[in-house]
Amino acid sequence: MPVGVLALQGDFEKHRQMLQRLDMESIPVRYPDNLKDCSGLIIPGGESTTLTKQINYANLRAPLLEFADDKPVFGTCAGLIMLAETVDDDRVAPLGLLDMTVSRNGWGRQVHSSTEELKLSFSAGTPFQAVFIRAPVVTGTGPSVTILASYGDQPVLITDGRHLACTFHPELGEDCRVHEYFKRLMDV
Ligand code: GLN
């Protein structure tokens, strides 16, 4: 079964290209029906306030929650914000799939965009070049969550064994290791 990539806004095509490099088929998800054929779902970066509106407008909220009951969801940047339990912005209605609290504006007023080297706990290889674009900050995690990579003392890639989320943009660049990790979650 193909991997769904939520295609309401943001750089969903880049995620699809990354999956293609891993020989994985993908389909854009715009309507609840699209989810029926998917083995997992990626929620890309973009703007979490806009994503909230679009998910509601497309009547995708309940189908997404049902899908996530037994299939893995991978949220990147704004997608991570959507997976959180709690977000510090009332305009965002997160799905509550991962036990974490998130600050949309965790970097303060400064617009934080940079590339940083990360050590991935599941890979002994070279550091991962992670692109952060107006990145959120994970301000707290519950006991079900495992941290797979940190930037300083901040978790930036986390999982609970089913879902996956990162504050950076793993679809940018050539390194497929984070998507490969998601592939493994779909095989479980
Ligand atoms: N700052 C954006 C938000 O609040 C996320 C940025 C991104 O996805 N690159 O939704």
Short mmCIF file of N, CA and C and ligand atoms in Angstrom, two decimals:
data_model
loop_
_atom_site.label_atom_id
_atom_site.label_comp_id
_atom_site.label_asym_id
_atom_site.label_seq_id
_atom_site.Cartn_x
_atom_site.Cartn_y
_atom_site.Cartn_z
N MET A 1 0.85 -1.20 0.00
CA MET A 1 0.00 0.00 0.00
C MET A 1 0.88 1.25 0.00
N PRO A 2 0.46 2.30 -0.70
CA PRO A 2 1.26 3.52 -0.74
C PRO A 2 1.21 4.30 0.58
N VAL A 3 2.15 5.22 0.71
CA VAL A 3 2.17 6.15 1.84
C VAL A 3 1.38 7.39 1.43
N GLY A 4 0.50 7.87 2.29
CA GLY A 4 -0.22 9.10 2.01
C GLY A 4 0.60 10.30 2.44
N VAL A 5 0.53 11.37 1.64
CA VAL A 5 1.17 12.62 2.05
C VAL A 5 0.08 13.69 2.02
N LEU A 6 -0.21 14.25 3.19
CA LEU A 6 -1.26 15.27 3.26
C LEU A 6 -0.88 16.42 2.33
N ALA A 7 -1.76 16.72 1.36
CA ALA A 7 -1.39 17.65 0.29
C ALA A 7 -2.32 18.86 0.28
N LEU A 8 -2.54 19.44 1.45
CA LEU A 8 -3.41 20.61 1.54
C LEU A 8 -2.60 21.89 1.35
N GLN A 9 -1.36 21.88 1.78
CA GLN A 9 -0.45 23.03 1.62
C GLN A 9 0.96 22.55 1.95
N GLY A 10 1.95 23.41 1.78
CA GLY A 10 3.32 23.06 2.19
C GLY A 10 4.04 22.23 1.14
N ASP A 11 5.21 21.72 1.53
CA ASP A 11 6.09 21.09 0.52
C ASP A 11 5.89 19.58 0.46
N PHE A 12 4.66 19.17 0.18
CA PHE A 12 4.35 17.74 0.13
C PHE A 12 5.06 17.03 -1.01
N GLU A 13 5.33 17.75 -2.11
CA GLU A 13 5.99 17.10 -3.26
C GLU A 13 7.39 16.63 -2.90
N LYS A 14 8.08 17.40 -2.08
CA LYS A 14 9.45 17.02 -1.66
C LYS A 14 9.42 15.73 -0.86
N HIS A 15 8.40 15.57 -0.03
CA HIS A 15 8.28 14.32 0.72
C HIS A 15 8.04 13.16 -0.24
N ARG A 16 7.22 13.40 -1.25
CA ARG A 16 6.93 12.33 -2.20
C ARG A 16 8.19 11.93 -2.97
N GLN A 17 9.04 12.94 -3.28
CA GLN A 17 10.30 12.63 -3.98
C GLN A 17 11.22 11.79 -3.09
N MET A 18 11.24 12.12 -1.81
CA MET A 18 12.08 11.38 -0.87
C MET A 18 11.61 9.92 -0.78
N LEU A 19 10.29 9.72 -0.74
CA LEU A 19 9.74 8.37 -0.66
C LEU A 19 10.07 7.59 -1.94
N GLN A 20 10.03 8.31 -3.06
CA GLN A 20 10.35 7.68 -4.34
C GLN A 20 11.79 7.15 -4.34
N ARG A 21 12.69 7.94 -3.74
CA ARG A 21 14.09 7.51 -3.64
C ARG A 21 14.22 6.23 -2.83
N LEU A 22 13.29 6.02 -1.91
CA LEU A 22 13.32 4.80 -1.09
C LEU A 22 12.46 3.70 -1.72
N ASP A 23 12.09 3.91 -3.00
CA ASP A 23 11.26 2.94 -3.72
C ASP A 23 9.90 2.74 -3.07
N MET A 24 9.39 3.81 -2.48
CA MET A 24 8.07 3.73 -1.86
C MET A 24 7.08 4.55 -2.67
N GLU A 25 5.95 3.92 -2.95
CA GLU A 25 4.88 4.60 -3.67
C GLU A 25 4.18 5.59 -2.72
N SER A 26 3.70 6.71 -3.25
CA SER A 26 2.95 7.62 -2.37
C SER A 26 1.76 8.20 -3.12
N ILE A 27 0.76 8.65 -2.36
CA ILE A 27 -0.37 9.36 -2.97
C ILE A 27 -0.65 10.64 -2.18
N PRO A 28 -1.09 11.70 -2.88
CA PRO A 28 -1.48 12.91 -2.16
C PRO A 28 -2.82 12.68 -1.46
N VAL A 29 -2.93 13.14 -0.23
CA VAL A 29 -4.19 12.99 0.52
C VAL A 29 -4.86 14.35 0.65
N ARG A 30 -6.05 14.46 0.07
CA ARG A 30 -6.83 15.71 0.15
C ARG A 30 -8.22 15.48 0.71
N TYR A 31 -8.70 14.24 0.59
CA TYR A 31 -10.06 13.89 1.01
C TYR A 31 -10.01 12.65 1.91
N PRO A 32 -10.98 12.52 2.79
CA PRO A 32 -11.01 11.36 3.69
C PRO A 32 -10.84 10.03 2.96
N ASP A 33 -11.46 9.90 1.79
CA ASP A 33 -11.40 8.64 1.05
C ASP A 33 -9.98 8.22 0.69
N ASN A 34 -9.11 9.20 0.48
CA ASN A 34 -7.72 8.91 0.08
C ASN A 34 -7.00 8.06 1.14
N LEU A 35 -7.43 8.20 2.39
CA LEU A 35 -6.73 7.51 3.48
C LEU A 35 -6.92 6.00 3.45
N LYS A 36 -8.00 5.56 2.80
CA LYS A 36 -8.35 4.14 2.80
C LYS A 36 -7.22 3.26 2.28
N ASP A 37 -6.48 3.79 1.31
CA ASP A 37 -5.47 2.97 0.63
C ASP A 37 -4.07 3.19 1.18
N CYS A 38 -3.91 3.84 2.32
CA CYS A 38 -2.56 4.22 2.77
C CYS A 38 -2.06 3.37 3.93
N SER A 39 -0.76 3.11 3.89
CA SER A 39 -0.14 2.34 4.97
C SER A 39 0.37 3.25 6.08
N GLY A 40 0.47 4.54 5.81
CA GLY A 40 0.94 5.52 6.78
C GLY A 40 0.69 6.89 6.18
N LEU A 41 0.93 7.94 6.98
CA LEU A 41 0.64 9.29 6.48
C LEU A 41 1.73 10.26 6.93
N ILE A 42 2.15 11.12 6.01
CA ILE A 42 3.07 12.21 6.37
C ILE A 42 2.28 13.52 6.38
N ILE A 43 2.42 14.28 7.47
CA ILE A 43 1.87 15.64 7.51
C ILE A 43 3.05 16.60 7.37
N PRO A 44 3.18 17.28 6.23
CA PRO A 44 4.35 18.11 5.96
C PRO A 44 4.33 19.43 6.71
N GLY A 45 5.44 20.17 6.57
CA GLY A 45 5.53 21.51 7.12
C GLY A 45 4.65 22.47 6.35
N GLY A 46 4.51 23.66 6.86
CA GLY A 46 3.65 24.68 6.27
C GLY A 46 3.32 25.67 7.36
N GLU A 47 2.06 25.85 7.63
CA GLU A 47 1.62 26.75 8.69
C GLU A 47 0.51 26.05 9.47
N SER A 48 0.75 25.82 10.75
CA SER A 48 -0.18 24.99 11.52
C SER A 48 -1.56 25.63 11.70
N THR A 49 -1.62 26.97 11.70
CA THR A 49 -2.94 27.61 11.81
C THR A 49 -3.75 27.34 10.54
N THR A 50 -3.07 27.45 9.40
CA THR A 50 -3.72 27.18 8.10
C THR A 50 -4.08 25.70 7.99
N LEU A 51 -3.16 24.85 8.42
CA LEU A 51 -3.42 23.40 8.36
C LEU A 51 -4.66 23.04 9.18
N THR A 52 -4.78 23.67 10.35
CA THR A 52 -5.94 23.44 11.20
C THR A 52 -7.23 23.75 10.44
N LYS A 53 -7.25 24.93 9.80
CA LYS A 53 -8.46 25.33 9.05
C LYS A 53 -8.73 24.36 7.90
N GLN A 54 -7.66 23.99 7.19
CA GLN A 54 -7.86 23.15 6.01
C GLN A 54 -8.31 21.74 6.38
N ILE A 55 -7.77 21.22 7.48
CA ILE A 55 -8.18 19.88 7.94
C ILE A 55 -9.67 19.91 8.30
N ASN A 56 -10.09 20.97 8.96
CA ASN A 56 -11.51 21.09 9.31
C ASN A 56 -12.37 21.24 8.06
N TYR A 57 -11.93 22.10 7.15
CA TYR A 57 -12.67 22.38 5.93
C TYR A 57 -12.85 21.12 5.08
N ALA A 58 -11.80 20.28 5.05
CA ALA A 58 -11.86 19.05 4.23
C ALA A 58 -12.51 17.89 4.99
N ASN A 59 -13.04 18.19 6.19
CA ASN A 59 -13.64 17.14 7.03
C ASN A 59 -12.68 15.99 7.29
N LEU A 60 -11.42 16.34 7.50
CA LEU A 60 -10.41 15.30 7.66
C LEU A 60 -10.07 14.97 9.11
N ARG A 61 -10.56 15.75 10.05
CA ARG A 61 -10.11 15.57 11.43
C ARG A 61 -10.47 14.17 11.99
N ALA A 62 -11.74 13.83 11.95
CA ALA A 62 -12.14 12.52 12.49
C ALA A 62 -11.50 11.36 11.71
N PRO A 63 -11.51 11.41 10.36
CA PRO A 63 -10.84 10.33 9.61
C PRO A 63 -9.34 10.21 9.93
N LEU A 64 -8.67 11.34 10.16
CA LEU A 64 -7.24 11.29 10.51
C LEU A 64 -7.04 10.61 11.85
N LEU A 65 -7.90 10.95 12.81
CA LEU A 65 -7.77 10.37 14.15
C LEU A 65 -8.02 8.86 14.10
N GLU A 66 -9.01 8.47 13.31
CA GLU A 66 -9.31 7.04 13.16
C GLU A 66 -8.15 6.30 12.48
N PHE A 67 -7.60 6.92 11.44
CA PHE A 67 -6.47 6.36 10.71
C PHE A 67 -5.30 6.12 11.66
N ALA A 68 -5.04 7.13 12.51
CA ALA A 68 -3.87 7.09 13.40
C ALA A 68 -4.02 6.06 14.52
N ASP A 69 -5.22 5.51 14.69
CA ASP A 69 -5.42 4.47 15.69
C ASP A 69 -4.58 3.23 15.41
N ASP A 70 -4.41 2.90 14.14
CA ASP A 70 -3.61 1.71 13.86
C ASP A 70 -2.58 1.89 12.74
N LYS A 71 -2.39 3.14 12.29
CA LYS A 71 -1.38 3.36 11.24
C LYS A 71 -0.47 4.50 11.70
N PRO A 72 0.81 4.45 11.31
CA PRO A 72 1.74 5.50 11.73
C PRO A 72 1.56 6.82 10.99
N VAL A 73 1.73 7.90 11.72
CA VAL A 73 1.68 9.25 11.14
C VAL A 73 3.01 9.93 11.45
N PHE A 74 3.57 10.62 10.46
CA PHE A 74 4.86 11.31 10.60
C PHE A 74 4.60 12.80 10.35
N GLY A 75 4.81 13.62 11.37
CA GLY A 75 4.60 15.06 11.23
C GLY A 75 5.92 15.80 11.22
N THR A 76 6.11 16.67 10.24
CA THR A 76 7.36 17.44 10.16
C THR A 76 7.05 18.92 10.29
N CYS A 77 7.75 19.59 11.17
CA CYS A 77 7.62 21.03 11.44
C CYS A 77 6.17 21.40 11.77
N ALA A 78 5.43 22.09 10.90
CA ALA A 78 4.02 22.36 11.22
C ALA A 78 3.27 21.05 11.44
N GLY A 79 3.69 19.99 10.75
CA GLY A 79 3.10 18.66 10.94
C GLY A 79 3.32 18.15 12.36
N LEU A 80 4.52 18.43 12.91
CA LEU A 80 4.79 18.07 14.32
C LEU A 80 3.84 18.82 15.23
N ILE A 81 3.62 20.10 14.95
CA ILE A 81 2.70 20.90 15.78
C ILE A 81 1.32 20.24 15.79
N MET A 82 0.89 19.75 14.61
CA MET A 82 -0.43 19.13 14.51
C MET A 82 -0.53 17.81 15.29
N LEU A 83 0.61 17.14 15.51
CA LEU A 83 0.59 15.86 16.24
C LEU A 83 0.58 16.03 17.75
N ALA A 84 0.86 17.25 18.22
CA ALA A 84 1.05 17.48 19.66
C ALA A 84 -0.23 17.28 20.46
N GLU A 85 -0.03 17.15 21.75
CA GLU A 85 -1.14 17.09 22.70
C GLU A 85 -1.61 18.52 23.00
N THR A 86 -0.64 19.42 23.23
CA THR A 86 -0.95 20.80 23.58
C THR A 86 -0.04 21.76 22.82
N VAL A 87 -0.63 22.85 22.33
CA VAL A 87 0.12 23.87 21.59
C VAL A 87 -0.19 25.24 22.20
N ASP A 88 0.81 26.12 22.24
CA ASP A 88 0.62 27.43 22.89
C ASP A 88 -0.05 28.46 21.98
N ASP A 89 -0.98 28.02 21.15
CA ASP A 89 -1.68 28.94 20.25
C ASP A 89 -3.10 28.42 20.04
N ASP A 90 -4.07 29.19 20.48
CA ASP A 90 -5.47 28.76 20.41
C ASP A 90 -5.98 28.52 19.00
N ARG A 91 -5.31 29.11 18.03
CA ARG A 91 -5.78 28.95 16.64
C ARG A 91 -5.44 27.58 16.06
N VAL A 92 -4.58 26.85 16.80
CA VAL A 92 -4.19 25.51 16.34
C VAL A 92 -4.98 24.47 17.13
N ALA A 93 -5.59 23.53 16.41
CA ALA A 93 -6.31 22.42 17.07
C ALA A 93 -5.52 21.14 16.81
N PRO A 94 -4.55 20.84 17.68
CA PRO A 94 -3.68 19.68 17.41
C PRO A 94 -4.45 18.36 17.54
N LEU A 95 -3.90 17.31 16.94
CA LEU A 95 -4.59 16.03 16.89
C LEU A 95 -4.34 15.18 18.15
N GLY A 96 -3.31 15.55 18.92
CA GLY A 96 -3.05 14.82 20.17
C GLY A 96 -2.57 13.39 19.95
N LEU A 97 -1.75 13.17 18.93
CA LEU A 97 -1.28 11.81 18.65
C LEU A 97 0.01 11.47 19.38
N LEU A 98 0.78 12.47 19.77
CA LEU A 98 2.02 12.23 20.50
C LEU A 98 2.00 13.03 21.80
N ASP A 99 2.47 12.39 22.87
CA ASP A 99 2.41 13.01 24.19
C ASP A 99 3.52 14.06 24.33
N MET A 100 3.24 15.24 23.79
CA MET A 100 4.23 16.33 23.89
C MET A 100 3.49 17.67 23.89
N THR A 101 4.15 18.66 24.49
CA THR A 101 3.66 20.03 24.40
C THR A 101 4.63 20.79 23.49
N VAL A 102 4.06 21.71 22.72
CA VAL A 102 4.85 22.40 21.69
C VAL A 102 4.61 23.90 21.75
N SER A 103 5.68 24.62 21.57
CA SER A 103 5.57 26.07 21.44
C SER A 103 5.84 26.46 19.99
N ARG A 104 4.83 27.02 19.35
CA ARG A 104 4.99 27.45 17.95
C ARG A 104 6.07 28.51 17.84
N ASN A 105 6.10 29.38 18.85
CA ASN A 105 7.04 30.50 18.79
C ASN A 105 8.16 30.34 19.80
N GLY A 106 8.59 29.08 19.94
CA GLY A 106 9.56 28.75 20.98
C GLY A 106 10.91 29.44 20.83
N TRP A 107 11.22 29.91 19.66
CA TRP A 107 12.49 30.61 19.45
C TRP A 107 12.36 32.10 19.72
N GLY A 108 11.21 32.52 20.26
CA GLY A 108 11.00 33.94 20.52
C GLY A 108 10.65 34.65 19.23
N ARG A 109 10.87 35.93 19.20
CA ARG A 109 10.50 36.71 18.04
C ARG A 109 11.43 36.48 16.86
N GLN A 110 12.59 35.99 17.20
CA GLN A 110 13.59 35.73 16.16
C GLN A 110 13.06 34.66 15.18
N VAL A 111 13.24 34.87 13.92
CA VAL A 111 12.86 33.86 12.93
C VAL A 111 14.02 32.89 12.82
N HIS A 112 13.85 31.69 13.35
CA HIS A 112 14.97 30.76 13.40
C HIS A 112 14.96 29.86 12.17
N SER A 113 15.86 30.09 11.26
CA SER A 113 16.02 29.21 10.12
C SER A 113 17.50 28.94 9.94
N SER A 114 17.88 27.67 9.99
CA SER A 114 19.30 27.34 9.87
C SER A 114 19.45 25.85 9.59
N THR A 115 20.67 25.46 9.22
CA THR A 115 20.97 24.04 9.06
C THR A 115 21.90 23.62 10.19
N GLU A 116 21.52 22.55 10.88
CA GLU A 116 22.31 22.10 12.04
C GLU A 116 22.63 20.61 11.89
N GLU A 117 23.78 20.21 12.45
CA GLU A 117 24.15 18.80 12.42
C GLU A 117 23.52 18.07 13.61
N LEU A 118 22.87 16.96 13.32
CA LEU A 118 22.22 16.20 14.39
C LEU A 118 22.79 14.79 14.44
N LYS A 119 22.89 14.27 15.65
CA LYS A 119 23.24 12.86 15.82
C LYS A 119 21.93 12.09 15.93
N LEU A 120 21.73 11.12 15.03
CA LEU A 120 20.52 10.29 15.06
C LEU A 120 20.80 9.06 15.92
N SER A 121 19.97 8.81 16.93
CA SER A 121 20.26 7.72 17.87
C SER A 121 20.26 6.35 17.18
N PHE A 122 19.56 6.24 16.05
CA PHE A 122 19.42 4.94 15.38
C PHE A 122 20.39 4.75 14.24
N SER A 123 21.31 5.70 14.06
CA SER A 123 22.23 5.60 12.94
C SER A 123 23.64 5.97 13.38
N ALA A 124 24.58 5.07 13.12
CA ALA A 124 25.96 5.33 13.52
C ALA A 124 26.69 6.19 12.50
N GLY A 125 26.02 6.49 11.38
CA GLY A 125 26.67 7.19 10.28
C GLY A 125 27.00 8.65 10.58
N THR A 126 27.27 9.39 9.53
CA THR A 126 27.64 10.80 9.66
C THR A 126 26.46 11.60 10.24
N PRO A 127 26.71 12.79 10.79
CA PRO A 127 25.60 13.60 11.32
C PRO A 127 24.59 13.93 10.22
N PHE A 128 23.34 14.10 10.62
CA PHE A 128 22.26 14.47 9.70
C PHE A 128 22.21 15.99 9.59
N GLN A 129 22.21 16.50 8.37
CA GLN A 129 22.13 17.95 8.16
C GLN A 129 20.66 18.35 8.19
N ALA A 130 20.23 18.89 9.31
CA ALA A 130 18.80 19.18 9.49
C ALA A 130 18.50 20.65 9.19
N VAL A 131 17.52 20.86 8.33
CA VAL A 131 17.12 22.23 7.96
C VAL A 131 15.94 22.65 8.84
N PHE A 132 16.16 23.71 9.62
CA PHE A 132 15.10 24.25 10.49
C PHE A 132 14.56 25.53 9.83
N ILE A 133 13.24 25.60 9.65
CA ILE A 133 12.62 26.79 9.07
C ILE A 133 11.48 27.23 9.99
N ARG A 134 11.67 28.35 10.65
CA ARG A 134 10.67 28.84 11.63
C ARG A 134 10.17 27.66 12.48
N ALA A 135 11.12 26.97 13.06
CA ALA A 135 10.83 25.69 13.71
C ALA A 135 10.11 25.86 15.04
N PRO A 136 9.22 24.93 15.34
CA PRO A 136 8.60 24.90 16.68
C PRO A 136 9.58 24.32 17.69
N VAL A 137 9.26 24.47 18.97
CA VAL A 137 10.08 23.88 20.03
C VAL A 137 9.21 22.90 20.83
N VAL A 138 9.74 21.69 21.04
CA VAL A 138 9.06 20.71 21.88
C VAL A 138 9.40 21.07 23.32
N THR A 139 8.41 21.53 24.07
CA THR A 139 8.68 22.04 25.42
C THR A 139 8.50 20.98 26.51
N GLY A 140 7.90 19.85 26.15
CA GLY A 140 7.74 18.78 27.14
C GLY A 140 7.31 17.49 26.46
N THR A 141 7.76 16.35 27.00
CA THR A 141 7.34 15.06 26.45
C THR A 141 6.91 14.15 27.59
N GLY A 142 5.95 13.27 27.31
CA GLY A 142 5.46 12.30 28.30
C GLY A 142 6.30 11.03 28.27
N PRO A 143 5.99 10.08 29.17
CA PRO A 143 6.78 8.86 29.31
C PRO A 143 6.72 7.92 28.11
N SER A 144 5.68 8.07 27.25
CA SER A 144 5.58 7.17 26.09
C SER A 144 6.54 7.56 24.96
N VAL A 145 7.17 8.71 25.13
CA VAL A 145 7.95 9.27 24.02
C VAL A 145 9.45 8.97 24.14
N THR A 146 10.06 8.57 23.03
CA THR A 146 11.51 8.37 22.96
C THR A 146 12.11 9.46 22.08
N ILE A 147 13.21 10.04 22.55
CA ILE A 147 13.88 11.10 21.78
C ILE A 147 14.95 10.46 20.89
N LEU A 148 14.82 10.68 19.60
CA LEU A 148 15.75 10.08 18.63
C LEU A 148 16.86 11.04 18.21
N ALA A 149 16.62 12.34 18.39
CA ALA A 149 17.67 13.35 18.10
C ALA A 149 17.34 14.62 18.87
N SER A 150 18.39 15.31 19.30
CA SER A 150 18.22 16.58 20.02
C SER A 150 19.12 17.63 19.39
N TYR A 151 18.70 18.87 19.56
CA TYR A 151 19.55 20.00 19.18
C TYR A 151 19.83 20.74 20.48
N GLY A 152 21.07 20.71 20.95
CA GLY A 152 21.36 21.18 22.30
C GLY A 152 20.60 20.28 23.27
N ASP A 153 19.80 20.88 24.14
CA ASP A 153 19.02 20.02 25.05
C ASP A 153 17.57 19.91 24.61
N GLN A 154 17.29 20.31 23.36
CA GLN A 154 15.91 20.25 22.90
C GLN A 154 15.64 19.05 21.99
N PRO A 155 14.59 18.27 22.31
CA PRO A 155 14.24 17.16 21.42
C PRO A 155 13.76 17.69 20.07
N VAL A 156 14.29 17.14 18.99
CA VAL A 156 13.86 17.61 17.66
C VAL A 156 13.33 16.48 16.78
N LEU A 157 13.53 15.22 17.24
CA LEU A 157 12.99 14.07 16.50
C LEU A 157 12.53 13.07 17.55
N ILE A 158 11.23 12.77 17.57
CA ILE A 158 10.72 11.91 18.63
C ILE A 158 9.74 10.88 18.07
N THR A 159 9.57 9.80 18.83
CA THR A 159 8.61 8.76 18.44
C THR A 159 7.99 8.16 19.70
N ASP A 160 6.84 7.53 19.53
CA ASP A 160 6.29 6.73 20.62
C ASP A 160 6.22 5.27 20.17
N GLY A 161 6.95 4.95 19.12
CA GLY A 161 6.95 3.58 18.60
C GLY A 161 5.91 3.37 17.51
N ARG A 162 4.96 4.29 17.41
CA ARG A 162 3.97 4.23 16.33
C ARG A 162 4.08 5.46 15.43
N HIS A 163 4.02 6.64 16.05
CA HIS A 163 4.09 7.88 15.29
C HIS A 163 5.49 8.50 15.41
N LEU A 164 5.76 9.44 14.49
CA LEU A 164 7.09 10.05 14.43
C LEU A 164 6.89 11.55 14.19
N ALA A 165 7.75 12.37 14.77
CA ALA A 165 7.62 13.82 14.53
C ALA A 165 8.98 14.48 14.64
N CYS A 166 9.21 15.49 13.79
CA CYS A 166 10.46 16.25 13.90
C CYS A 166 10.19 17.73 13.66
N THR A 167 11.02 18.57 14.28
CA THR A 167 10.81 20.01 14.17
C THR A 167 11.50 20.59 12.93
N PHE A 168 12.29 19.74 12.24
CA PHE A 168 13.02 20.21 11.05
C PHE A 168 12.38 19.67 9.77
N HIS A 169 13.05 19.89 8.65
CA HIS A 169 12.51 19.49 7.33
C HIS A 169 13.37 18.37 6.72
N PRO A 170 13.08 17.11 7.04
CA PRO A 170 13.92 16.00 6.56
C PRO A 170 13.75 15.74 5.07
N GLU A 171 12.75 16.37 4.45
CA GLU A 171 12.51 16.15 3.01
C GLU A 171 13.44 17.01 2.15
N LEU A 172 14.15 17.97 2.80
CA LEU A 172 15.08 18.82 2.06
C LEU A 172 16.47 18.20 2.16
N GLY A 173 17.16 18.10 1.07
CA GLY A 173 18.48 17.46 1.09
C GLY A 173 18.41 16.06 0.51
N GLU A 174 19.51 15.34 0.65
CA GLU A 174 19.65 14.04 0.00
C GLU A 174 19.54 12.87 0.99
N ASP A 175 19.59 13.20 2.26
CA ASP A 175 19.70 12.16 3.29
C ASP A 175 18.32 11.57 3.60
N CYS A 176 18.15 10.27 3.32
CA CYS A 176 16.84 9.62 3.46
C CYS A 176 16.63 8.96 4.82
N ARG A 177 17.59 9.11 5.77
CA ARG A 177 17.55 8.26 6.96
C ARG A 177 16.32 8.46 7.84
N VAL A 178 15.78 9.66 7.90
CA VAL A 178 14.61 9.88 8.76
C VAL A 178 13.37 9.25 8.11
N HIS A 179 13.24 9.40 6.80
CA HIS A 179 12.13 8.74 6.09
C HIS A 179 12.27 7.21 6.16
N GLU A 180 13.51 6.74 6.13
CA GLU A 180 13.76 5.30 6.25
C GLU A 180 13.28 4.80 7.61
N TYR A 181 13.49 5.61 8.63
CA TYR A 181 13.02 5.25 9.98
C TYR A 181 11.49 5.13 9.99
N PHE A 182 10.83 6.08 9.30
CA PHE A 182 9.37 6.03 9.22
C PHE A 182 8.92 4.77 8.48
N LYS A 183 9.67 4.40 7.46
CA LYS A 183 9.36 3.18 6.72
C LYS A 183 9.34 1.98 7.66
N ARG A 184 10.31 1.95 8.57
CA ARG A 184 10.37 0.84 9.53
C ARG A 184 9.14 0.82 10.44
N LEU A 185 8.66 2.00 10.83
CA LEU A 185 7.45 2.06 11.68
C LEU A 185 6.25 1.49 10.93
N MET A 186 6.22 1.70 9.61
CA MET A 186 5.09 1.19 8.84
C MET A 186 5.15 -0.33 8.68
N ASP A 187 6.36 -0.88 8.81
CA ASP A 187 6.52 -2.33 8.68
C ASP A 187 6.14 -3.07 9.96
N VAL A 188 6.05 -2.33 11.08
CA VAL A 188 5.77 -2.96 12.38
C VAL A 188 4.37 -3.58 12.39
N1 GLN B 1 6.04 28.18 12.15
C1 GLN B 1 5.17 27.33 11.40
C2 GLN B 1 3.89 27.05 12.16
O1 GLN B 1 3.69 27.60 13.19
C3 GLN B 1 5.86 26.02 11.04
C4 GLN B 1 6.96 26.28 10.06
C5 GLN B 1 7.24 25.16 9.12
O2 GLN B 1 6.47 24.20 8.97
N2 GLN B 1 8.34 25.29 8.41
O3 GLN B 1 3.05 26.32 11.74
#
